[in-house]
Coordinates of C-alpha atoms and ligand atoms in Angstrom, one line a residue:
M1 CA 147.7 9.6 227.7
T2 CA 148.1 8.7 223.9
A3 CA 149.4 10.9 221.5
A4 CA 146.6 11.9 219.0
A5 CA 148.3 10.8 216.1
E6 CA 148.7 7.0 217.8
K7 CA 145.1 7.2 218.6
T8 CA 142.8 4.8 216.4
N9 CA 140.8 7.0 214.1
L10 CA 137.1 5.3 213.9
L11 CA 136.2 7.4 210.8
G12 CA 137.5 5.0 208.0
M13 CA 136.2 1.9 209.7
P14 CA 133.4 -0.3 208.0
K15 CA 130.9 -1.4 210.2
A16 CA 132.7 -5.1 210.2
K17 CA 136.1 -3.4 211.4
L18 CA 134.3 -1.2 214.1
E19 CA 132.1 -4.4 215.5
A20 CA 135.9 -6.3 215.6
F21 CA 137.0 -2.8 217.6
F22 CA 134.5 -2.8 220.1
E23 CA 134.6 -6.4 220.6
S24 CA 138.0 -6.1 221.1
L25 CA 137.3 -3.3 224.1
G26 CA 134.6 -6.1 225.7
E27 CA 131.8 -3.8 224.5
K28 CA 129.0 -5.2 222.6
R29 CA 128.9 -5.1 218.6
F30 CA 126.0 -2.8 218.0
R31 CA 128.3 -0.1 219.2
A32 CA 129.5 -0.1 215.6
T33 CA 125.7 0.8 214.9
Q34 CA 125.4 3.6 217.5
M35 CA 128.9 5.0 216.3
L36 CA 128.6 5.1 212.8
Q37 CA 125.0 6.9 213.1
W38 CA 126.8 9.6 215.2
M39 CA 130.0 10.2 212.8
H40 CA 128.4 9.8 209.5
Q41 CA 124.4 11.0 209.7
R42 CA 124.9 13.2 212.3
G43 CA 128.6 14.6 211.5
V44 CA 129.4 14.3 215.1
D45 CA 133.3 14.2 216.0
D46 CA 133.0 14.5 219.8
F47 CA 132.4 11.7 222.2
D48 CA 130.9 13.6 224.9
Q49 CA 128.0 14.4 222.6
M50 CA 126.9 10.7 222.1
T51 CA 124.3 10.7 224.6
N52 CA 123.3 6.9 224.1
V53 CA 126.6 5.9 224.6
S54 CA 127.5 5.3 228.6
K55 CA 129.9 7.9 230.1
S56 CA 132.3 4.9 231.0
L57 CA 132.7 3.9 227.8
R58 CA 132.8 7.7 226.3
E59 CA 135.9 8.2 228.8
K60 CA 137.6 4.9 227.5
L61 CA 137.0 5.9 223.9
K62 CA 138.7 9.5 224.6
E63 CA 141.5 7.7 225.9
I64 CA 142.6 5.3 222.8
A65 CA 140.5 6.7 219.8
V66 CA 139.3 9.4 218.1
I67 CA 137.0 10.8 214.8
R68 CA 139.1 12.7 212.5
G69 CA 138.5 14.1 209.0
P70 CA 140.5 16.2 207.0
E71 CA 141.0 19.9 207.7
V72 CA 139.2 22.3 205.5
V73 CA 141.5 25.1 203.9
Y74 CA 139.6 26.3 201.3
D75 CA 136.0 26.2 200.3
E76 CA 134.5 27.8 197.3
T77 CA 131.6 27.9 195.1
S78 CA 131.3 28.5 191.6
K79 CA 129.0 30.5 189.7
D80 CA 127.5 27.6 188.0
G81 CA 127.1 26.1 192.0
T82 CA 129.8 23.6 191.7
R83 CA 131.5 23.7 194.8
K84 CA 135.4 22.9 195.7
W85 CA 136.9 21.9 199.1
V86 CA 140.6 21.8 199.7
M87 CA 141.2 19.6 202.1
R88 CA 144.5 19.5 204.3
M89 CA 145.5 15.8 205.0
D90 CA 147.6 14.7 208.2
N91 CA 151.1 15.1 206.7
G92 CA 150.2 18.6 205.6
N93 CA 149.5 17.4 201.9
S94 CA 146.5 18.5 200.2
V95 CA 143.5 16.7 197.9
E96 CA 140.9 18.6 196.2
T97 CA 136.7 17.5 196.3
V98 CA 134.5 18.7 194.1
L99 CA 130.5 18.6 194.2
I100 CA 128.5 18.8 191.1
P101 CA 124.8 19.9 191.5
D102 CA 122.8 19.2 188.5
G103 CA 119.0 19.1 189.3
E104 CA 118.2 16.8 191.8
R105 CA 121.4 15.1 191.7
G106 CA 124.6 16.2 193.6
T107 CA 127.7 14.2 192.5
L108 CA 130.8 14.4 194.7
C109 CA 134.3 13.7 193.2
V110 CA 136.4 12.3 195.4
S111 CA 140.1 11.7 195.6
S112 CA 142.0 8.4 196.2
Q113 CA 145.9 9.4 196.4
I114 CA 147.9 12.3 197.0
G115 CA 149.4 12.7 193.5
C116 CA 149.3 9.8 191.7
T117 CA 152.0 6.9 189.9
L118 CA 150.6 6.3 186.6
D119 CA 151.6 9.8 184.3
C120 CA 148.9 10.1 181.8
T121 CA 150.2 12.7 179.5
F122 CA 147.0 14.9 179.8
C123 CA 146.4 14.7 183.4
S124 CA 148.0 17.2 185.5
T125 CA 147.6 15.2 188.7
G126 CA 150.3 12.6 186.9
K127 CA 152.2 15.4 186.1
R128 CA 152.7 16.4 189.7
G129 CA 154.0 12.6 190.8
F130 CA 153.0 10.9 193.6
N131 CA 153.3 11.3 197.6
R132 CA 151.3 8.9 199.1
N133 CA 147.9 6.6 199.3
L134 CA 145.1 8.2 201.5
T135 CA 143.8 6.3 204.2
A136 CA 140.0 5.1 204.3
A137 CA 139.5 7.9 206.9
E138 CA 140.7 10.5 204.5
I139 CA 139.2 9.3 201.7
I140 CA 135.6 8.9 203.5
G141 CA 136.4 12.1 205.2
Q142 CA 135.9 14.0 202.1
V143 CA 132.4 12.7 202.0
W144 CA 132.0 13.2 205.9
V145 CA 133.3 17.4 205.2
A146 CA 130.8 17.6 202.3
R147 CA 128.0 16.4 203.9
K148 CA 128.5 18.3 207.1
A149 CA 128.4 21.2 204.9
F150 CA 124.6 20.8 204.3
M151 CA 123.8 19.9 208.4
P152 CA 121.5 19.2 209.4
F153 CA 119.4 17.8 206.7
E154 CA 117.0 14.6 206.6
P155 CA 117.7 11.8 204.1
G156 CA 115.4 12.4 201.0
P157 CA 115.1 13.3 197.4
D158 CA 116.9 16.3 197.8
R159 CA 119.8 15.3 199.3
P160 CA 122.9 17.4 198.4
I161 CA 125.1 14.2 197.8
T162 CA 123.4 11.6 195.5
N163 CA 126.4 10.2 193.8
V164 CA 129.8 9.8 194.5
V165 CA 132.7 9.4 191.6
M166 CA 136.3 8.3 192.3
M167 CA 137.3 10.7 190.0
G168 CA 139.6 13.2 191.7
M169 CA 143.1 12.7 192.4
G170 CA 144.8 9.6 192.2
E171 CA 144.0 5.8 190.5
P172 CA 141.9 4.3 193.3
L173 CA 142.7 0.6 192.1
M174 CA 146.2 1.4 193.3
N175 CA 145.0 2.1 196.6
F176 CA 142.6 -0.9 196.8
D177 CA 141.7 -1.5 200.4
N178 CA 141.6 2.0 201.8
V179 CA 139.2 2.7 198.6
V180 CA 137.2 -0.6 199.5
D181 CA 136.6 0.4 203.0
A182 CA 135.6 3.9 201.9
M183 CA 133.1 2.6 199.1
N184 CA 131.8 0.4 201.6
L185 CA 130.9 3.2 204.2
M186 CA 129.4 5.5 201.4
M187 CA 127.2 2.5 200.3
E188 CA 126.5 1.3 204.2
D189 CA 122.6 2.5 205.3
L190 CA 123.8 3.5 208.5
A191 CA 126.5 5.7 207.1
Y192 CA 125.5 7.3 203.8
G193 CA 123.3 5.1 202.1
I194 CA 124.1 5.5 198.8
S195 CA 123.5 2.8 196.3
K196 CA 126.0 1.0 194.8
R197 CA 124.5 2.2 191.3
R198 CA 125.5 5.7 192.2
V199 CA 129.1 4.8 193.7
T200 CA 131.4 4.9 190.6
L201 CA 134.8 3.9 190.8
S202 CA 137.1 5.2 187.8
T203 CA 140.0 3.2 186.4
S204 CA 143.1 4.0 183.8
G205 CA 143.4 0.3 183.6
V206 CA 144.8 -1.7 186.2
V207 CA 143.3 -5.0 185.5
P208 CA 144.2 -7.4 188.4
G209 CA 142.3 -4.5 190.3
I210 CA 139.1 -4.8 188.3
D211 CA 139.2 -8.5 189.1
K212 CA 139.9 -8.3 192.4
L213 CA 137.2 -5.4 192.8
A214 CA 134.5 -8.0 191.9
E215 CA 135.2 -10.4 194.4
V216 CA 134.4 -7.7 197.3
T217 CA 131.8 -5.0 196.0
D218 CA 129.6 -4.0 193.0
V219 CA 130.3 -0.9 192.7
S220 CA 129.4 0.8 189.3
L221 CA 132.9 1.2 186.7
A222 CA 133.9 3.8 184.8
I223 CA 136.9 2.9 182.0
S224 CA 139.4 5.5 181.1
L225 CA 139.9 4.5 177.6
H226 CA 140.7 7.6 175.8
A227 CA 141.8 5.8 172.6
P228 CA 140.7 3.1 170.2
N229 CA 144.0 1.4 169.6
D230 CA 146.9 0.6 171.6
E231 CA 149.4 2.7 169.6
L232 CA 147.8 5.7 170.5
R233 CA 146.7 4.8 174.1
N234 CA 150.1 3.8 174.8
K235 CA 151.4 7.5 174.3
L236 CA 148.0 8.5 176.4
V237 CA 148.1 6.4 179.0
P238 CA 151.6 4.2 179.8
L239 CA 149.9 2.0 182.0
N240 CA 148.7 0.5 178.7
K241 CA 152.0 -0.8 178.0
K242 CA 151.2 -3.4 180.8
Y243 CA 147.4 -3.7 180.3
P244 CA 146.8 -3.5 176.8
I245 CA 143.3 -2.5 175.7
A246 CA 142.3 -6.3 174.7
E247 CA 143.0 -7.2 178.5
L248 CA 141.2 -3.9 179.8
L249 CA 138.1 -4.7 178.0
A250 CA 137.8 -8.3 178.4
A251 CA 138.1 -7.8 182.1
T252 CA 135.5 -5.0 182.2
K253 CA 133.1 -7.6 180.3
R254 CA 134.0 -10.0 183.5
Y255 CA 133.3 -7.2 186.0
F256 CA 129.8 -6.8 184.5
S257 CA 128.7 -10.0 183.6
R258 CA 129.3 -11.0 187.4
L259 CA 127.0 -8.2 188.6
P260 CA 123.3 -9.5 189.4
D261 CA 121.6 -6.5 187.6
K262 CA 121.7 -5.1 183.9
R263 CA 124.4 -1.9 184.2
K264 CA 126.3 -0.7 181.8
A265 CA 130.4 0.6 181.8
T266 CA 131.0 4.0 181.3
I267 CA 133.8 4.4 178.9
E268 CA 135.5 7.9 179.9
Y269 CA 137.0 9.3 176.7
T270 CA 139.4 12.7 177.2
V271 CA 138.9 14.4 173.5
I272 CA 142.3 16.0 173.0
E273 CA 142.9 18.1 169.7
G274 CA 144.7 16.6 166.9
M275 CA 145.3 13.3 168.9
N276 CA 142.2 11.2 169.4
D277 CA 139.5 13.8 168.0
K278 CA 139.2 12.3 164.4
P279 CA 135.9 11.4 162.9
E280 CA 138.0 7.9 162.1
H281 CA 138.8 7.7 165.8
A282 CA 135.3 7.5 166.4
H283 CA 134.4 5.0 163.9
E284 CA 137.4 2.8 165.2
L285 CA 136.0 3.1 168.9
A286 CA 132.5 2.2 167.8
E287 CA 134.0 -1.0 166.1
L288 CA 136.3 -2.0 169.6
L289 CA 133.5 -1.5 171.7
R290 CA 130.9 -3.4 169.7
D291 CA 130.4 -6.2 172.1
I292 CA 130.8 -4.2 175.4
P293 CA 127.9 -2.9 177.3
C294 CA 128.2 0.6 177.8
K295 CA 127.7 4.3 177.4
I296 CA 130.6 6.8 176.5
N297 CA 131.3 10.1 178.4
L298 CA 133.6 12.3 175.9
I299 CA 135.4 15.0 178.0
P300 CA 136.8 18.0 176.2
F301 CA 140.4 18.1 177.3
N302 CA 140.9 20.6 180.3
P303 CA 144.2 22.5 179.8
F304 CA 146.7 23.4 182.2
P305 CA 149.9 25.3 182.4
E306 CA 152.2 22.5 182.0
S307 CA 150.5 20.6 179.0
D308 CA 151.1 21.8 175.5
F309 CA 147.9 19.5 174.7
R310 CA 144.5 21.8 173.4
R311 CA 140.7 21.4 173.8
P312 CA 139.1 20.3 170.7
S313 CA 136.5 23.0 169.5
M314 CA 132.9 22.0 170.2
N315 CA 131.9 21.2 166.9
A316 CA 134.9 18.5 166.5
T317 CA 133.6 17.2 169.8
R318 CA 130.3 17.3 168.4
R319 CA 131.1 15.3 165.5
F320 CA 132.8 12.8 167.3
Q321 CA 129.7 12.0 169.4
A322 CA 127.7 12.1 166.4
V323 CA 129.6 9.2 165.0
L324 CA 128.9 7.3 168.0
N325 CA 125.2 8.1 168.2
E326 CA 124.7 7.0 165.1
A327 CA 126.5 3.5 165.6
G328 CA 124.0 3.2 168.4
Y329 CA 125.9 4.2 171.3
I330 CA 125.0 6.5 174.0
A331 CA 127.5 9.5 174.0
T332 CA 127.5 12.1 176.1
I333 CA 129.8 15.1 176.2
R334 CA 130.7 16.0 179.7
T335 CA 130.1 20.0 180.3
T336 CA 132.9 21.4 182.5
R337 CA 132.1 22.6 185.4
G338 CA 133.4 24.5 188.1
D339 CA 136.0 26.3 185.3
D340 CA 136.3 29.2 187.0
I341 CA 137.5 27.8 190.6
D342 CA 139.9 25.4 189.0
A343 CA 137.5 22.6 189.6
A344 CA 137.3 20.8 186.3
C345 CA 138.7 17.5 185.4
G346 CA 142.2 17.7 185.3
Q347 CA 142.6 20.6 187.3
L348 CA 142.9 18.6 190.6
V349 CA 146.1 19.5 192.0
G350 CA 146.5 19.6 195.3
Q351 CA 149.3 20.5 197.1
V352 CA 148.1 24.0 196.9
E353 CA 151.0 25.1 198.8
D354 CA 153.5 25.5 195.8
R355 CA 150.9 27.3 193.9
T356 CA 151.4 30.8 194.0
R357 CA 148.3 32.2 192.6
R358 CA 145.9 29.8 194.6
S359 CA 148.4 29.8 197.5
Q360 CA 147.5 33.9 197.4
R361 CA 143.8 33.0 197.5
Y362 CA 143.8 30.9 200.6
I363 CA 145.7 33.6 202.2
N364 CA 142.7 35.9 201.3
V365 CA 140.4 33.7 202.5
Q366 CA 142.2 32.6 206.0
Q367 CA 142.6 36.6 206.6
V368 CA 138.8 37.4 206.0
N369 CA 138.0 34.3 207.9
S370 CA 140.4 35.4 211.0
Ligands
LIG401 N1 142.6 7.4 187.9 C1 141.1 7.8 187.7 C2 140.5 8.7 188.5 C3 140.6 10.2 188.1 S1 141.0 10.7 186.6 C4 141.2 7.3 186.1 O1 142.2 7.7 185.4 O2 140.4 7.1 185.6 C5 139.2 10.7 186.3 C6 138.8 11.1 184.9 O3 139.6 12.5 184.5 C7 139.6 10.1 184.2 O4 139.1 9.9 182.8 C8 141.0 11.0 183.2 O5 141.5 10.5 182.3 C9 140.2 12.4 183.0 N2 141.5 13.4 183.1 C10 142.1 13.7 183.5 N3 142.7 15.0 183.1 C11 142.2 15.3 182.5 C12 142.3 16.6 181.6 N4 143.2 17.8 181.8 N5 141.2 17.0 180.9 C13 140.1 16.1 181.1 N6 140.0 15.1 181.7 C14 140.9 14.6 182.4
LIG402 FE1 146.4 9.1 187.5 FE2 143.9 8.9 186.4 FE3 145.7 11.1 186.3 FE4 146.3 8.8 184.9 S1 144.2 10.0 184.6 S2 147.8 10.1 185.8 S3 145.5 7.4 186.1 S4 144.8 10.3 188.1

């Protein structure tokens, strides 16, 4: 028998790939439809439970394939309802996935890489270096695990996961193919059926990736800008030296001009005390974005131990917001959620093993569960 590691993991395959897989077995393409529904809508990972699949095909599948999601090593809900999972991936490394409930909306924040190569100076993920890209199965596996946590439930307005943002660990456009496969599954009616308006990819500005993305999908796009001029952005986002602001905003405009509907870009702006939080920065930003249809999301910097940056006062952030509002922009301040369980933006560190305080908590959880 084939070792588990060599078997094909069906979890990350979008419909077209599953159809090709079944055709290669001499099976009809509609098997892909059945498989998607079993895996993603019912959370089933055992071929024997698939009652509309013939016994002989189930036996064959058991020989050559698996349905394997990440292993949950930690699952905690914050006082404000934010829920965080730490999920262990195949080589033993972990990523964090966060669900943020807000009224009827539930936004799942999904990771695309273990670590990140881009090293933004204010980001704890960047500070930890890069390990590897996640597979499509590992990316959609985070949605799969989160959804399974709420099984059984019927599709409808009170679904726990209504939105997905690729804003966890990693730069999604640096793991292009796997992220696109996973986002296709998020939007697939036979899987999670989330509308393209509610699946958002966040990028720090990989310009060729934005153009390539427009060719294969029409998800919503968030741009991590953080600064109104190149001099300042070079300090915060080193990738800016390669793709400066003018090129990034031009690519953003191209992306949205290709969409058939009128959607706006989200501009993310992490507000850091003494760095980019002055009213003059806000005025410069308002000028810069003049002809970009967008809304602006201000994220007060979330401190972490390895960083000397500080969170701005709420007053400073509100002043910044007011300048943008007066200039005619919709600018919102992202409230920090899940702080007590380290689930806030930029605290998604992963590699839990090297963090003593957390490790101790996991050990406690494991002890309670065993
Ligand atoms: N790599 C992608 C997506 C992940 S980061 C990107 O950079 O867009 C998701 C968002 O959180 C980005 O806008 C990022 O700039 C922001 N962020 C990272 N670290 C932060 C911190 N310490 N405080 C506040 N926001 C942070
Ligand atoms: Fe990577 Fe985004 Fe963090 Fe920058 S902000 S280091 S691109 S995860």
